[in-house]
Amino acid sequence: MTSKLDISLSEKRGQVPVTVLHLAGELDAKTQKDLEARADAVIAEGAKDLILDLSGVTYLGSGGVRIMHAIASRLEMTDDEGIYGEFVRQSEDLSKKLQAEESEVWARPAHLKLFRPSAAASKVLQALGFDRYFPIYDDLDEAVMSF
Amino acid sequence: MSGTHFLSIAAVLDNLSEIRHFIAESTRSLGASPSTISDLQVAVDEAVTNVSIHGYGGNVGHIELEVDREGEDLVVRLRDKAPPFDPAKVLAPKAGPDPPRGRPPLGVLGVYLIKEMVDEMRHRSIDGGGNELILVKREALLSRKADAG
């Protein structure tokens, strides 16, 4: 019995193009790299605004939350006007970018939103205080239009 | 309704799902509520993840899990053979600017989560090597006892 996380993708159009990653299953220390790889791939393909649909997440661990924070940080780094823009403008050096990514910047992310976390996911987000960090939406259209 | 539930398994990330399943089944059979069950699943998952990644450093080592009731309390014991490590000591003050109140530093989310999910977390070093981590949900079986009357 190994942890299983299914990730499907849909594209929405609001004021800007928005990519939605629909997660179904367990997001733990085993599967977190699957989410990271998928998010990295869509960001590499040009996605600038992401929604994570957590309605199908049956288990969320701290590793999953950490990866969500990392994804938010990477998206901010692609935005010259975003919270990491200053770091990126100061230096194109990769180590500086990584330093920026790992620094604990707690400004709410502008390019990653969460959609309808399941009860299991909500409990962990709240316990860690991340419900006040990630913008969370119950309505997908509203989330799409928020970018 | 009583009796100790026991699982000995490799502390590897591939087994996290099975370990969470064991915690659900054993605590349910002891009469725990769905909320208590999910809290303990999270706490045990985080503890085993720490043992796998940090304790055994990526090498395969075993972990023993024991679930039992102590009066009205629900108690989970995790025993490993990794180098001595007390997770309670992880929460030492962190260098650098403090994060806003209520949010733990990213590096210690797992231990923070364990402490949020249980009423008590105790550690002791095992004679001859290894660690025992004891996780307690207090009065988690109170309603069950009342029902049994």
PDB file of N, CA, C and O in Angstrom, chain A residues 44-104:
ATOM      1  N   ALA A  44       7.469  25.847 -16.034  1.00  0.00           N
ATOM      2  CA  ALA A  44       8.465  25.878 -17.113  1.00  0.00           C
ATOM      3  C   ALA A  44       7.811  26.099 -18.475  1.00  0.00           C
ATOM      4  O   ALA A  44       8.405  26.696 -19.376  1.00  0.00           O
ATOM      5  N   GLU A  45       6.560  25.620 -18.593  1.00  0.00           N
ATOM      6  CA  GLU A  45       5.836  25.800 -19.855  1.00  0.00           C
ATOM      7  C   GLU A  45       5.203  27.181 -19.960  1.00  0.00           C
ATOM      8  O   GLU A  45       4.545  27.496 -20.956  1.00  0.00           O
ATOM      9  N   GLY A  46       5.357  27.993 -18.914  1.00  0.00           N
ATOM     10  CA  GLY A  46       4.909  29.382 -19.013  1.00  0.00           C
ATOM     11  C   GLY A  46       3.769  29.776 -18.105  1.00  0.00           C
ATOM     12  O   GLY A  46       3.345  30.937 -18.118  1.00  0.00           O
ATOM     13  N   ALA A  47       3.250  28.819 -17.335  1.00  0.00           N
ATOM     14  CA  ALA A  47       2.147  29.187 -16.424  1.00  0.00           C
ATOM     15  C   ALA A  47       2.638  30.189 -15.391  1.00  0.00           C
ATOM     16  O   ALA A  47       3.710  30.028 -14.819  1.00  0.00           O
ATOM     17  N   LYS A  48       1.854  31.237 -15.196  1.00  0.00           N
ATOM     18  CA  LYS A  48       2.239  32.271 -14.222  1.00  0.00           C
ATOM     19  C   LYS A  48       1.275  32.329 -13.032  1.00  0.00           C
ATOM     20  O   LYS A  48       1.627  32.880 -11.990  1.00  0.00           O
ATOM     21  N   ASP A  49       0.076  31.786 -13.230  1.00  0.00           N
ATOM     22  CA  ASP A  49      -0.922  31.807 -12.164  1.00  0.00           C
ATOM     23  C   ASP A  49      -1.528  30.419 -11.997  1.00  0.00           C
ATOM     24  O   ASP A  49      -2.029  29.837 -12.967  1.00  0.00           O
ATOM     25  N   LEU A  50      -1.469  29.917 -10.781  1.00  0.00           N
ATOM     26  CA  LEU A  50      -1.902  28.545 -10.509  1.00  0.00           C
ATOM     27  C   LEU A  50      -2.964  28.509  -9.409  1.00  0.00           C
ATOM     28  O   LEU A  50      -2.915  29.298  -8.463  1.00  0.00           O
ATOM     29  N   ILE A  51      -3.881  27.553  -9.576  1.00  0.00           N
ATOM     30  CA  ILE A  51      -4.817  27.215  -8.503  1.00  0.00           C
ATOM     31  C   ILE A  51      -4.601  25.747  -8.174  1.00  0.00           C
ATOM     32  O   ILE A  51      -4.509  24.912  -9.078  1.00  0.00           O
ATOM     33  N   LEU A  52      -4.481  25.446  -6.886  1.00  0.00           N
ATOM     34  CA  LEU A  52      -4.448  24.050  -6.464  1.00  0.00           C
ATOM     35  C   LEU A  52      -5.828  23.686  -5.938  1.00  0.00           C
ATOM     36  O   LEU A  52      -6.295  24.259  -4.943  1.00  0.00           O
ATOM     37  N   ASP A  53      -6.475  22.742  -6.617  1.00  0.00           N
ATOM     38  CA  ASP A  53      -7.783  22.236  -6.186  1.00  0.00           C
ATOM     39  C   ASP A  53      -7.534  21.122  -5.176  1.00  0.00           C
ATOM     40  O   ASP A  53      -7.082  20.032  -5.534  1.00  0.00           O
ATOM     41  N   LEU A  54      -7.814  21.416  -3.903  1.00  0.00           N
ATOM     42  CA  LEU A  54      -7.525  20.461  -2.823  1.00  0.00           C
ATOM     43  C   LEU A  54      -8.772  19.703  -2.370  1.00  0.00           C
ATOM     44  O   LEU A  54      -8.762  19.067  -1.321  1.00  0.00           O
ATOM     45  N   SER A  55      -9.853  19.793  -3.161  1.00  0.00           N
ATOM     46  CA  SER A  55     -11.108  19.179  -2.709  1.00  0.00           C
ATOM     47  C   SER A  55     -11.015  17.656  -2.631  1.00  0.00           C
ATOM     48  O   SER A  55     -11.743  17.029  -1.875  1.00  0.00           O
ATOM     49  N   GLY A  56     -10.097  17.074  -3.382  1.00  0.00           N
ATOM     50  CA  GLY A  56      -9.980  15.611  -3.378  1.00  0.00           C
ATOM     51  C   GLY A  56      -8.809  15.090  -2.563  1.00  0.00           C
ATOM     52  O   GLY A  56      -8.445  13.913  -2.661  1.00  0.00           O
ATOM     53  N   VAL A  57      -8.217  15.959  -1.752  1.00  0.00           N
ATOM     54  CA  VAL A  57      -7.056  15.532  -0.956  1.00  0.00           C
ATOM     55  C   VAL A  57      -7.536  14.809   0.304  1.00  0.00           C
ATOM     56  O   VAL A  57      -8.200  15.397   1.161  1.00  0.00           O
ATOM     57  N   THR A  58      -7.216  13.527   0.399  1.00  0.00           N
ATOM     58  CA  THR A  58      -7.671  12.737   1.549  1.00  0.00           C
ATOM     59  C   THR A  58      -6.689  12.783   2.702  1.00  0.00           C
ATOM     60  O   THR A  58      -7.022  12.444   3.836  1.00  0.00           O
ATOM     61  N   TYR A  59      -5.442  13.177   2.403  1.00  0.00           N
ATOM     62  CA  TYR A  59      -4.448  13.325   3.467  1.00  0.00           C
ATOM     63  C   TYR A  59      -3.472  14.423   3.074  1.00  0.00           C
ATOM     64  O   TYR A  59      -3.019  14.484   1.932  1.00  0.00           O
ATOM     65  N   LEU A  60      -3.170  15.309   4.034  1.00  0.00           N
ATOM     66  CA  LEU A  60      -2.169  16.344   3.804  1.00  0.00           C
ATOM     67  C   LEU A  60      -1.180  16.343   4.958  1.00  0.00           C
ATOM     68  O   LEU A  60      -1.581  16.415   6.121  1.00  0.00           O
ATOM     69  N   GLY A  61       0.104  16.233   4.633  1.00  0.00           N
ATOM     70  CA  GLY A  61       1.147  16.314   5.648  1.00  0.00           C
ATOM     71  C   GLY A  61       1.944  17.592   5.498  1.00  0.00           C
ATOM     72  O   GLY A  61       1.743  18.375   4.559  1.00  0.00           O
ATOM     73  N   SER A  62       2.887  17.803   6.423  1.00  0.00           N
ATOM     74  CA  SER A  62       3.645  19.058   6.424  1.00  0.00           C
ATOM     75  C   SER A  62       4.485  19.207   5.155  1.00  0.00           C
ATOM     76  O   SER A  62       4.717  20.323   4.688  1.00  0.00           O
ATOM     77  N   GLY A  63       4.935  18.072   4.595  1.00  0.00           N
ATOM     78  CA  GLY A  63       5.734  18.139   3.367  1.00  0.00           C
ATOM     79  C   GLY A  63       4.927  18.733   2.220  1.00  0.00           C
ATOM     80  O   GLY A  63       5.455  19.498   1.401  1.00  0.00           O
ATOM     81  N   GLY A  64       3.653  18.392   2.176  1.00  0.00           N
ATOM     82  CA  GLY A  64       2.783  18.939   1.136  1.00  0.00           C
ATOM     83  C   GLY A  64       2.622  20.440   1.283  1.00  0.00           C
ATOM     84  O   GLY A  64       2.622  21.183   0.295  1.00  0.00           O
ATOM     85  N   VAL A  65       2.500  20.890   2.530  1.00  0.00           N
ATOM     86  CA  VAL A  65       2.365  22.330   2.779  1.00  0.00           C
ATOM     87  C   VAL A  65       3.648  23.048   2.376  1.00  0.00           C
ATOM     88  O   VAL A  65       3.625  24.126   1.769  1.00  0.00           O
ATOM     89  N   ARG A  66       4.789  22.417   2.697  1.00  0.00           N
ATOM     90  CA  ARG A  66       6.083  23.029   2.358  1.00  0.00           C
ATOM     91  C   ARG A  66       6.235  23.163   0.839  1.00  0.00           C
ATOM     92  O   ARG A  66       6.742  24.170   0.342  1.00  0.00           O
ATOM     93  N   ILE A  67       5.776  22.150   0.113  1.00  0.00           N
ATOM     94  CA  ILE A  67       5.870  22.203  -1.348  1.00  0.00           C
ATOM     95  C   ILE A  67       4.950  23.293  -1.907  1.00  0.00           C
ATOM     96  O   ILE A  67       5.305  24.008  -2.842  1.00  0.00           O
ATOM     97  N   MET A  68       3.772  23.435  -1.327  1.00  0.00           N
ATOM     98  CA  MET A  68       2.872  24.509  -1.784  1.00  0.00           C
ATOM     99  C   MET A  68       3.546  25.864  -1.600  1.00  0.00           C
ATOM    100  O   MET A  68       3.453  26.741  -2.459  1.00  0.00           O
ATOM    101  N   HIS A  69       4.216  26.033  -0.468  1.00  0.00           N
ATOM    102  CA  HIS A  69       4.927  27.290  -0.213  1.00  0.00           C
ATOM    103  C   HIS A  69       6.039  27.482  -1.248  1.00  0.00           C
ATOM    104  O   HIS A  69       6.242  28.587  -1.767  1.00  0.00           O
ATOM    105  N   ALA A  70       6.737  26.391  -1.582  1.00  0.00           N
ATOM    106  CA  ALA A  70       7.830  26.480  -2.567  1.00  0.00           C
ATOM    107  C   ALA A  70       7.285  26.850  -3.948  1.00  0.00           C
ATOM    108  O   ALA A  70       7.887  27.652  -4.672  1.00  0.00           O
ATOM    109  N   ILE A  71       6.134  26.261  -4.308  1.00  0.00           N
ATOM    110  CA  ILE A  71       5.524  26.568  -5.604  1.00  0.00           C
ATOM    111  C   ILE A  71       5.133  28.052  -5.645  1.00  0.00           C
ATOM    112  O   ILE A  71       5.384  28.759  -6.630  1.00  0.00           O
ATOM    113  N   ALA A  72       4.527  28.523  -4.558  1.00  0.00           N
ATOM    114  CA  ALA A  72       4.146  29.940  -4.485  1.00  0.00           C
ATOM    115  C   ALA A  72       5.375  30.823  -4.659  1.00  0.00           C
ATOM    116  O   ALA A  72       5.345  31.824  -5.381  1.00  0.00           O
ATOM    117  N   SER A  73       6.482  30.420  -4.026  1.00  0.00           N
ATOM    118  CA  SER A  73       7.716  31.215  -4.098  1.00  0.00           C
ATOM    119  C   SER A  73       8.249  31.252  -5.529  1.00  0.00           C
ATOM    120  O   SER A  73       8.687  32.302  -6.010  1.00  0.00           O
ATOM    121  N   ARG A  74       8.214  30.111  -6.203  1.00  0.00           N
ATOM    122  CA  ARG A  74       8.714  30.069  -7.592  1.00  0.00           C
ATOM    123  C   ARG A  74       7.870  30.941  -8.506  1.00  0.00           C
ATOM    124  O   ARG A  74       8.391  31.621  -9.393  1.00  0.00           O
ATOM    125  N   LEU A  75       6.561  30.901  -8.298  1.00  0.00           N
ATOM    126  CA  LEU A  75       5.689  31.745  -9.121  1.00  0.00           C
ATOM    127  C   LEU A  75       5.972  33.223  -8.868  1.00  0.00           C
ATOM    128  O   LEU A  75       5.963  34.022  -9.798  1.00  0.00           O
ATOM    129  N   GLU A  76       6.223  33.573  -7.604  1.00  0.00           N
ATOM    130  CA  GLU A  76       6.528  34.973  -7.303  1.00  0.00           C
ATOM    131  C   GLU A  76       7.829  35.388  -7.980  1.00  0.00           C
ATOM    132  O   GLU A  76       7.983  36.529  -8.415  1.00  0.00           O
ATOM    133  N   MET A  77       8.765  34.431  -8.079  1.00  0.00           N
ATOM    134  CA  MET A  77      10.063  34.770  -8.677  1.00  0.00           C
ATOM    135  C   MET A  77       9.960  35.016 -10.177  1.00  0.00           C
ATOM    136  O   MET A  77      10.833  35.630 -10.769  1.00  0.00           O
ATOM    137  N   THR A  78       8.885  34.492 -10.793  1.00  0.00           N
ATOM    138  CA  THR A  78       8.709  34.736 -12.226  1.00  0.00           C
ATOM    139  C   THR A  78       8.067  36.095 -12.461  1.00  0.00           C
ATOM    140  O   THR A  78       7.924  36.533 -13.596  1.00  0.00           O
ATOM    141  N   ASP A  79       7.680  36.762 -11.367  1.00  0.00           N
ATOM    142  CA  ASP A  79       6.997  38.059 -11.472  1.00  0.00           C
ATOM    143  C   ASP A  79       7.935  39.162 -11.004  1.00  0.00           C
ATOM    144  O   ASP A  79       8.238  39.269  -9.815  1.00  0.00           O
ATOM    145  N   ASP A  80       8.411  39.987 -11.926  1.00  0.00           N
ATOM    146  CA  ASP A  80       9.351  41.049 -11.573  1.00  0.00           C
ATOM    147  C   ASP A  80       8.763  42.022 -10.550  1.00  0.00           C
ATOM    148  O   ASP A  80       9.473  42.679  -9.811  1.00  0.00           O
ATOM    149  N   GLU A  81       7.442  42.119 -10.559  1.00  0.00           N
ATOM    150  CA  GLU A  81       6.800  43.054  -9.635  1.00  0.00           C
ATOM    151  C   GLU A  81       6.437  42.382  -8.315  1.00  0.00           C
ATOM    152  O   GLU A  81       5.917  43.025  -7.412  1.00  0.00           O
ATOM    153  N   GLY A  82       6.656  41.070  -8.234  1.00  0.00           N
ATOM    154  CA  GLY A  82       6.206  40.317  -7.064  1.00  0.00           C
ATOM    155  C   GLY A  82       7.142  40.447  -5.883  1.00  0.00           C
ATOM    156  O   GLY A  82       8.111  41.202  -5.908  1.00  0.00           O
ATOM    157  N   ILE A  83       6.845  39.660  -4.845  1.00  0.00           N
ATOM    158  CA  ILE A  83       7.578  39.816  -3.595  1.00  0.00           C
ATOM    159  C   ILE A  83       9.036  39.401  -3.730  1.00  0.00           C
ATOM    160  O   ILE A  83       9.861  39.790  -2.929  1.00  0.00           O
ATOM    161  N   TYR A  84       9.366  38.604  -4.745  1.00  0.00           N
ATOM    162  CA  TYR A  84      10.751  38.214  -4.945  1.00  0.00           C
ATOM    163  C   TYR A  84      11.443  39.038  -6.017  1.00  0.00           C
ATOM    164  O   TYR A  84      12.612  38.841  -6.301  1.00  0.00           O
ATOM    165  N   GLY A  85      10.691  39.933  -6.632  1.00  0.00           N
ATOM    166  CA  GLY A  85      11.254  40.715  -7.723  1.00  0.00           C
ATOM    167  C   GLY A  85      12.548  41.409  -7.341  1.00  0.00           C
ATOM    168  O   GLY A  85      13.492  41.446  -8.113  1.00  0.00           O
ATOM    169  N   GLU A  86      12.561  41.925  -6.122  1.00  0.00           N
ATOM    170  CA  GLU A  86      13.741  42.652  -5.649  1.00  0.00           C
ATOM    171  C   GLU A  86      14.967  41.740  -5.653  1.00  0.00           C
ATOM    172  O   GLU A  86      16.037  42.114  -6.120  1.00  0.00           O
ATOM    173  N   PHE A  87      14.781  40.516  -5.155  1.00  0.00           N
ATOM    174  CA  PHE A  87      15.892  39.563  -5.129  1.00  0.00           C
ATOM    175  C   PHE A  87      16.384  39.286  -6.546  1.00  0.00           C
ATOM    176  O   PHE A  87      17.576  39.253  -6.814  1.00  0.00           O
ATOM    177  N   VAL A  88      15.423  39.065  -7.443  1.00  0.00           N
ATOM    178  CA  VAL A  88      15.781  38.696  -8.803  1.00  0.00           C
ATOM    179  C   VAL A  88      16.467  39.863  -9.500  1.00  0.00           C
ATOM    180  O   VAL A  88      17.438  39.689 -10.232  1.00  0.00           O
ATOM    181  N   ARG A  89      15.958  41.099  -9.251  1.00  0.00           N
ATOM    182  CA  ARG A  89      16.569  42.267  -9.881  1.00  0.00           C
ATOM    183  C   ARG A  89      17.988  42.482  -9.372  1.00  0.00           C
ATOM    184  O   ARG A  89      18.870  42.887 -10.109  1.00  0.00           O
ATOM    185  N   GLN A  90      18.193  42.179  -8.082  1.00  0.00           N
ATOM    186  CA  GLN A  90      19.511  42.413  -7.509  1.00  0.00           C
ATOM    187  C   GLN A  90      20.555  41.493  -8.115  1.00  0.00           C
ATOM    188  O   GLN A  90      21.713  41.845  -8.244  1.00  0.00           O
ATOM    189  N   SER A  91      20.150  40.322  -8.466  1.00  0.00           N
ATOM    190  CA  SER A  91      21.138  39.380  -8.959  1.00  0.00           C
ATOM    191  C   SER A  91      20.477  38.299  -9.793  1.00  0.00           C
ATOM    192  O   SER A  91      19.411  37.812  -9.466  1.00  0.00           O
ATOM    193  N   GLU A  92      21.138  37.936 -10.857  1.00  0.00           N
ATOM    194  CA  GLU A  92      20.668  36.810 -11.653  1.00  0.00           C
ATOM    195  C   GLU A  92      21.334  35.527 -11.168  1.00  0.00           C
ATOM    196  O   GLU A  92      21.110  34.466 -11.709  1.00  0.00           O
ATOM    197  N   ASP A  93      22.140  35.668 -10.143  1.00  0.00           N
ATOM    198  CA  ASP A  93      22.871  34.518  -9.624  1.00  0.00           C
ATOM    199  C   ASP A  93      21.896  33.491  -9.042  1.00  0.00           C
ATOM    200  O   ASP A  93      21.041  33.830  -8.227  1.00  0.00           O
ATOM    201  N   LEU A  94      22.042  32.252  -9.440  1.00  0.00           N
ATOM    202  CA  LEU A  94      21.095  31.217  -9.032  1.00  0.00           C
ATOM    203  C   LEU A  94      21.074  31.029  -7.516  1.00  0.00           C
ATOM    204  O   LEU A  94      20.013  30.824  -6.924  1.00  0.00           O
ATOM    205  N   SER A  95      22.252  31.116  -6.904  1.00  0.00           N
ATOM    206  CA  SER A  95      22.275  30.888  -5.458  1.00  0.00           C
ATOM    207  C   SER A  95      21.460  31.947  -4.727  1.00  0.00           C
ATOM    208  O   SER A  95      20.823  31.675  -3.717  1.00  0.00           O
ATOM    209  N   LYS A  96      21.468  33.161  -5.275  1.00  0.00           N
ATOM    210  CA  LYS A  96      20.662  34.229  -4.659  1.00  0.00           C
ATOM    211  C   LYS A  96      19.174  33.911  -4.795  1.00  0.00           C
ATOM    212  O   LYS A  96      18.385  34.152  -3.895  1.00  0.00           O
ATOM    213  N   LYS A  97      18.825  33.368  -5.963  1.00  0.00           N
ATOM    214  CA  LYS A  97      17.409  33.031  -6.167  1.00  0.00           C
ATOM    215  C   LYS A  97      16.979  31.938  -5.188  1.00  0.00           C
ATOM    216  O   LYS A  97      15.897  31.988  -4.621  1.00  0.00           O
ATOM    217  N   LEU A  98      17.863  30.947  -5.019  1.00  0.00           N
ATOM    218  CA  LEU A  98      17.526  29.861  -4.109  1.00  0.00           C
ATOM    219  C   LEU A  98      17.440  30.380  -2.678  1.00  0.00           C
ATOM    220  O   LEU A  98      16.581  29.980  -1.903  1.00  0.00           O
ATOM    221  N   GLN A  99      18.336  31.294  -2.362  1.00  0.00           N
ATOM    222  CA  GLN A  99      18.322  31.898  -1.036  1.00  0.00           C
ATOM    223  C   GLN A  99      16.990  32.617  -0.819  1.00  0.00           C
ATOM    224  O   GLN A  99      16.381  32.519   0.247  1.00  0.00           O
ATOM    225  N   ALA A 100      16.560  33.300  -1.871  1.00  0.00           N
ATOM    226  CA  ALA A 100      15.289  34.014  -1.786  1.00  0.00           C
ATOM    227  C   ALA A 100      14.149  33.029  -1.577  1.00  0.00           C
ATOM    228  O   ALA A 100      13.258  33.239  -0.755  1.00  0.00           O
ATOM    229  N   GLU A 101      14.229  31.923  -2.303  1.00  0.00           N
ATOM    230  CA  GLU A 101      13.167  30.931  -2.207  1.00  0.00           C
ATOM    231  C   GLU A 101      13.083  30.350  -0.802  1.00  0.00           C
ATOM    232  O   GLU A 101      12.015  30.075  -0.279  1.00  0.00           O
ATOM    233  N   GLU A 102      14.253  30.151  -0.180  1.00  0.00           N
ATOM    234  CA  GLU A 102      14.260  29.487   1.121  1.00  0.00           C
ATOM    235  C   GLU A 102      14.077  30.464   2.267  1.00  0.00           C
ATOM    236  O   GLU A 102      13.833  30.062   3.392  1.00  0.00           O
ATOM    237  N   SER A 103      14.223  31.726   1.986  1.00  0.00           N
ATOM    238  CA  SER A 103      14.007  32.693   3.060  1.00  0.00           C
ATOM    239  C   SER A 103      12.520  32.692   3.382  1.00  0.00           C
ATOM    240  O   SER A 103      11.678  32.417   2.530  1.00  0.00           O
ATOM    241  N   GLU A 104      12.212  32.975   4.625  1.00  0.00           N
ATOM    242  CA  GLU A 104      10.824  32.839   5.028  1.00  0.00           C
ATOM    243  C   GLU A 104      10.068  34.146   4.827  1.00  0.00           C
ATOM    244  O   GLU A 104       9.851  34.919   5.740  1.00  0.00           O
TER     245      GLU A 104
END
